[in-house]
Short mmCIF file of C-alpha atoms in Angstrom, two decimals:
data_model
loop_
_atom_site.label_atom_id
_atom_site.label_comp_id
_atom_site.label_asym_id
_atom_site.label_seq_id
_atom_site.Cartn_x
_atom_site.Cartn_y
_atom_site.Cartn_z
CA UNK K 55 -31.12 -5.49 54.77
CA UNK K 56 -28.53 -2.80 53.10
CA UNK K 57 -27.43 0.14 55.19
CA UNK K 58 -25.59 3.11 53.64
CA UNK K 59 -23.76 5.49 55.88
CA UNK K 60 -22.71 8.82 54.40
CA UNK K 61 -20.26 11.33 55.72
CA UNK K 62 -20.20 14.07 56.62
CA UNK K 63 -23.83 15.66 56.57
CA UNK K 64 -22.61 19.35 55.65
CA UNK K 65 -19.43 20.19 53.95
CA UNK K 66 -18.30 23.68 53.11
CA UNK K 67 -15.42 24.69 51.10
CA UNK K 68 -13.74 27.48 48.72
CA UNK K 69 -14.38 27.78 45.29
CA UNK K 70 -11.37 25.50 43.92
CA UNK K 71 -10.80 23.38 46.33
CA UNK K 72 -11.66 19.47 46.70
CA UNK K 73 -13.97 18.06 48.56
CA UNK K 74 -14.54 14.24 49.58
CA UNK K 75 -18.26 12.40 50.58
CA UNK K 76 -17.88 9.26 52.45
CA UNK K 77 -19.99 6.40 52.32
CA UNK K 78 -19.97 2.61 53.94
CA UNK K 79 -22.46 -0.28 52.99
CA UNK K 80 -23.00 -3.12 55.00
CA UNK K 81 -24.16 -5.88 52.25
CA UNK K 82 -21.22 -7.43 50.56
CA UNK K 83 -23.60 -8.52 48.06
CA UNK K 84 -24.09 -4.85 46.78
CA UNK K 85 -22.96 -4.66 43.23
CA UNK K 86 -23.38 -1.26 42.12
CA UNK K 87 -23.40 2.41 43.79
CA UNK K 88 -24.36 5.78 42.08
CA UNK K 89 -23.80 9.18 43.10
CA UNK K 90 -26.30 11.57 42.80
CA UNK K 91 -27.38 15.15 43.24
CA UNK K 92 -30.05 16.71 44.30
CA UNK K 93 -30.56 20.68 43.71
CA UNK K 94 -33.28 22.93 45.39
CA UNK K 95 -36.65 22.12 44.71
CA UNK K 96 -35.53 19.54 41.91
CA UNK K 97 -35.37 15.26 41.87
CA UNK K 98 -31.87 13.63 42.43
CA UNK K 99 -30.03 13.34 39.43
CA UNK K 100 -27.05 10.57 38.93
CA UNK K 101 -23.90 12.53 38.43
CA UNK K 102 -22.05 9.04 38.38
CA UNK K 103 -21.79 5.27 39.49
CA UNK K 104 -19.38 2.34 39.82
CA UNK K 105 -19.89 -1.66 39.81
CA UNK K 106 -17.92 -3.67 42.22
CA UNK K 107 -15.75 -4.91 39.66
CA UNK K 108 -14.36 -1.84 39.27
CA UNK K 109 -11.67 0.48 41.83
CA UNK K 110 -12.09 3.89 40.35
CA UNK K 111 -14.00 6.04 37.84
CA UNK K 112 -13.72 8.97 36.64
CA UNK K 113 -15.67 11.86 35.02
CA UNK K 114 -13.94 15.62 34.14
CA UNK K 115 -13.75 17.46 38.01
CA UNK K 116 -15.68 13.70 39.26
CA UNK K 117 -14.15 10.61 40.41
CA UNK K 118 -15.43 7.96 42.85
CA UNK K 119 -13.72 5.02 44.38
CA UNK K 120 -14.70 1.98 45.66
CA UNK K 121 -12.55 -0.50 48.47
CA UNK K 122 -14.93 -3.57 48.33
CA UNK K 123 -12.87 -5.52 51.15
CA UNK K 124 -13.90 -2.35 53.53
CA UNK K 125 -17.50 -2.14 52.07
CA UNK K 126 -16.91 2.08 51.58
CA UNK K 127 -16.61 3.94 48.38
CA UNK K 128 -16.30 8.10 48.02
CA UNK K 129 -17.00 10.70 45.88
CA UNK K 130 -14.10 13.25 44.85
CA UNK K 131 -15.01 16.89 43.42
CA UNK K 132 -11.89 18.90 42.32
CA UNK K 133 -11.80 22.15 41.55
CA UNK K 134 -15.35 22.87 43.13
CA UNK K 135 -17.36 25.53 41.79
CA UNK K 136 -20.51 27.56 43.16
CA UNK K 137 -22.68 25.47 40.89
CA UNK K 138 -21.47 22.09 42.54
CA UNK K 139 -23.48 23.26 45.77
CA UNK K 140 -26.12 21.18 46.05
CA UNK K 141 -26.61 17.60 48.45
CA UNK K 142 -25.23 14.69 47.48
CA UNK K 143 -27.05 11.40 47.78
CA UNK K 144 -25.00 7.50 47.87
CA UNK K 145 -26.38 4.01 47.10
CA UNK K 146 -25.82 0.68 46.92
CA UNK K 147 -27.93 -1.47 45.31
CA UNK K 148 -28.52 -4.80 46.66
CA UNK K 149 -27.34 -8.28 45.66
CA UNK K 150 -29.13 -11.30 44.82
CA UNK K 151 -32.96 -11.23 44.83
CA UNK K 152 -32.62 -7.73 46.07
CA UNK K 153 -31.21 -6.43 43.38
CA UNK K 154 -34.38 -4.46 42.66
CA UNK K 155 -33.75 -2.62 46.02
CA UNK K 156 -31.77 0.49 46.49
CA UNK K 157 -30.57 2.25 49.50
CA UNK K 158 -29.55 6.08 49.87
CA UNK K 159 -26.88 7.83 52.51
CA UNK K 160 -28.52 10.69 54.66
CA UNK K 161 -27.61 13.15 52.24
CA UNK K 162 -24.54 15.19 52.44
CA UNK K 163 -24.98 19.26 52.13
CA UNK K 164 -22.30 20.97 49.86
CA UNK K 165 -21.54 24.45 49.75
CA UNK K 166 -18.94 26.23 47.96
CA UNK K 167 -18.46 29.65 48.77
CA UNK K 168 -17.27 32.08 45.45
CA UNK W 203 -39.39 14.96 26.34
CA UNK W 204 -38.07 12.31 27.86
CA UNK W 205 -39.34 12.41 31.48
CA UNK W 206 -40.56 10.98 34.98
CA UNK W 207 -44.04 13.03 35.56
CA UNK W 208 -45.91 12.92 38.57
CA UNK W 209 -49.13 14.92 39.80
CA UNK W 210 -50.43 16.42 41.92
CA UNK W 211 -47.08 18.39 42.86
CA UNK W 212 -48.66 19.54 46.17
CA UNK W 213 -51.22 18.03 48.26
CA UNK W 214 -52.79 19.04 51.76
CA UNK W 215 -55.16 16.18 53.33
CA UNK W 216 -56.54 15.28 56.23
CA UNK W 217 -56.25 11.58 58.09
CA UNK W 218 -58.00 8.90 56.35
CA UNK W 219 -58.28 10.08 53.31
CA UNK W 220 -57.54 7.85 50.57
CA UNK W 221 -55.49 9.60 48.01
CA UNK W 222 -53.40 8.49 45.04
CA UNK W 223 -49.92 10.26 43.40
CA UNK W 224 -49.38 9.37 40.14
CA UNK W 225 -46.42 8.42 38.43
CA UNK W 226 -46.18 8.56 34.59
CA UNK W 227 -42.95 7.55 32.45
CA UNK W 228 -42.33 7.98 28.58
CA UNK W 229 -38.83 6.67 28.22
CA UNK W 230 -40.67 2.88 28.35
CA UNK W 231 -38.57 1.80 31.18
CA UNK W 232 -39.25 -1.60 32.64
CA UNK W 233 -38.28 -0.62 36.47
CA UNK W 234 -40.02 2.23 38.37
CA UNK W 235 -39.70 2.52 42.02
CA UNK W 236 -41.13 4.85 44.64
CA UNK W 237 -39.13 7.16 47.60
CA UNK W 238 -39.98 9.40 50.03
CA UNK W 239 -37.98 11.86 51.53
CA UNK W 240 -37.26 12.78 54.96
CA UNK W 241 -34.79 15.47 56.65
CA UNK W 242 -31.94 13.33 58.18
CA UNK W 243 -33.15 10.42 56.83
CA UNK W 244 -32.22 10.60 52.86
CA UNK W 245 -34.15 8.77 50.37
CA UNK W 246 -35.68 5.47 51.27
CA UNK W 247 -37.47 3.00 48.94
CA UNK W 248 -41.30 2.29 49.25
CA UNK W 249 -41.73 0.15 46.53
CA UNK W 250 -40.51 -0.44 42.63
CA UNK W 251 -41.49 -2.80 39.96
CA UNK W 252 -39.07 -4.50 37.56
CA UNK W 253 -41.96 -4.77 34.86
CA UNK W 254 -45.55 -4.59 34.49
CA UNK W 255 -47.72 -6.72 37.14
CA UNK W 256 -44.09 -7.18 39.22
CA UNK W 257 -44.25 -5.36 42.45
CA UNK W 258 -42.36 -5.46 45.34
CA UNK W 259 -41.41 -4.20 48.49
CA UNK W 260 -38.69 -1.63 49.28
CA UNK W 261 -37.68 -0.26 52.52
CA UNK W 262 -40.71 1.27 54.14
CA UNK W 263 -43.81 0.12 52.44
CA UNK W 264 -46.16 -0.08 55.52
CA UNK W 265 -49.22 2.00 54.70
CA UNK W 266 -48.71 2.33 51.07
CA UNK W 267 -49.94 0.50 48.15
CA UNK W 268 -48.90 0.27 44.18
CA UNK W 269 -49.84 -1.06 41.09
CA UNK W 270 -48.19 -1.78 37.85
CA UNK W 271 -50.82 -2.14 35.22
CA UNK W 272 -49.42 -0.46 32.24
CA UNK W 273 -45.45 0.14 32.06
CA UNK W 274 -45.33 3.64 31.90
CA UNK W 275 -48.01 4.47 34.89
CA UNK W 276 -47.26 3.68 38.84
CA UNK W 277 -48.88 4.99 40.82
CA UNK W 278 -48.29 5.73 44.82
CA UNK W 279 -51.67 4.63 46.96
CA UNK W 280 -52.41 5.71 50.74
CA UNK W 281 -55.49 4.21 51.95
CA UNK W 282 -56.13 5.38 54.65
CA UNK W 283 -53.05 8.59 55.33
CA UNK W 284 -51.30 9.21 58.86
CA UNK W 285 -49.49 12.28 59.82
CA UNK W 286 -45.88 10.37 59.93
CA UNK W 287 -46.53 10.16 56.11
CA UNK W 288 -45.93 13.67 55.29
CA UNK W 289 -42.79 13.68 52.99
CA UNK W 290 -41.45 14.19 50.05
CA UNK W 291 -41.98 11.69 47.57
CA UNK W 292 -40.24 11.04 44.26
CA UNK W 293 -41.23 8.40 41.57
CA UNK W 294 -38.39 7.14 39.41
CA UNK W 295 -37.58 4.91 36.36
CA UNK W 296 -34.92 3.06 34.72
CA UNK W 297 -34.60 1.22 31.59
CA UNK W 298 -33.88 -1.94 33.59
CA UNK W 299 -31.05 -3.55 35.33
CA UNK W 300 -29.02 -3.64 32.08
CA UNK W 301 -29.17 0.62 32.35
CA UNK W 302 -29.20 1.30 35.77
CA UNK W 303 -29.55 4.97 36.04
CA UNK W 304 -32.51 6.15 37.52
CA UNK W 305 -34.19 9.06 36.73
CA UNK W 306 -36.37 10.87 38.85
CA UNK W 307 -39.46 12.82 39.13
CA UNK W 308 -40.20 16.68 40.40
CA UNK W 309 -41.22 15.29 43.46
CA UNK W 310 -44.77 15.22 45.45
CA UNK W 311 -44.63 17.61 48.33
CA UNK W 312 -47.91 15.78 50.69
CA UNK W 313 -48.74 17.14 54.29
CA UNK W 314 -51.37 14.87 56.03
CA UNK W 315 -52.72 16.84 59.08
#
């Protein structure tokens, strides 16, 4: 089946600066990977996704990119804020019949410090 | 409100005692899919259901059951709960594969001692 590495598991940086989560699938039938984040005590929320037929994508401070031959795809913040701490969850959702199935990173903890 | 709701929100129990979490949706999504989470271990998918009567199995469904009677209601069945089944567990739903984002529930926090 899928597996989704995600890197790096904690990530700390300065109000303003960018920060980068790193992911790698191992099913080159995977066809679509969200992003999503999870604050204290609440359910993951999708803060944005890409399909394989697509390179880059790109929401306000958000962007994420995806390099199907390598089978990774990451997750750009600029201009981090205080409120962008949180963790940060990837996916990729399967191909074929197991396109039903979906399989998160560990989990990557940000914190931006004011 | 459009929302994922899921009760109880906390639940001690002891081994062996058959307990159900309940998942309710009012968004009439077709897909709904259970995950628990574990520290280290992110999000991993127990089961999910692309429509009413259509289960099937995710990641880690040993020891867990589900049922898709109705579309809005799934709910999360442990016959018979372990100690390696304390987690976090989050119910989710989608509007189908045509609208893939998934949105979650507040979570069910259950300790099995």
């Amino acid at each position: 089946g899928e597996n989704v590495e995600q890197h790096p598991s904690t990530l700390s940086v300065q109000e303003g600066d960018s920060a980068v989560i790193k992911c790698t699938y191992s099913d080159s039938a995977s066809n679509y990977f969200p992003w999503y984040k999870q604050e204290l005590g609440k359910g993951p929320q999708l803060i944005i996704d890409i399909r394989s037929n697509v390179g880059e994508k790109k929401d306000q401070r958000i962007a994420v990119t995806l390099n199907k031959t390598a089978k990774h795809f990451s997750l750009h913040i600029t201009e981090t804020q205080p409120e962008d701490s949180a963790v940060y969850f990837c996916a990729a959702r399967g191909g074929g019949t197991s396109y039903g199935k979906l399989t998160f990173g560990q989990g990557t903890i940000l914190t931006v410090h004011p | 409100e459009a929302q994922v709701t899921q009760n109880p929100r906390y639940l001690i129990t002891v081994t062996g005692k058959k307990l159900t979490v309940t998942c309710s949706q009012n968004m009439n999504h077709e897909y709904m899919s259970w995950y628990r989470q574990d520290p280290g271990l992110g999000l991993r998918q127990i089961y999910y259901s692309m429509n009413v009567e259509v289960t099937d199995k995710g990641d880690v469904p040993e020891g867990y059951k589900v049922s898709r009677k109705e579309k809005r209601n799934f709910p999360l069945i442990l016959e018979s709960p372990s100690p390696n089944q304390t987690s976090l567990y989050f119910c989710a739903s989608s509007l189908g594969l045509a609208s893939d984002t998934q949105y979650f529930g507040p979570g069910t926090r259950l300790t099995v001692l």
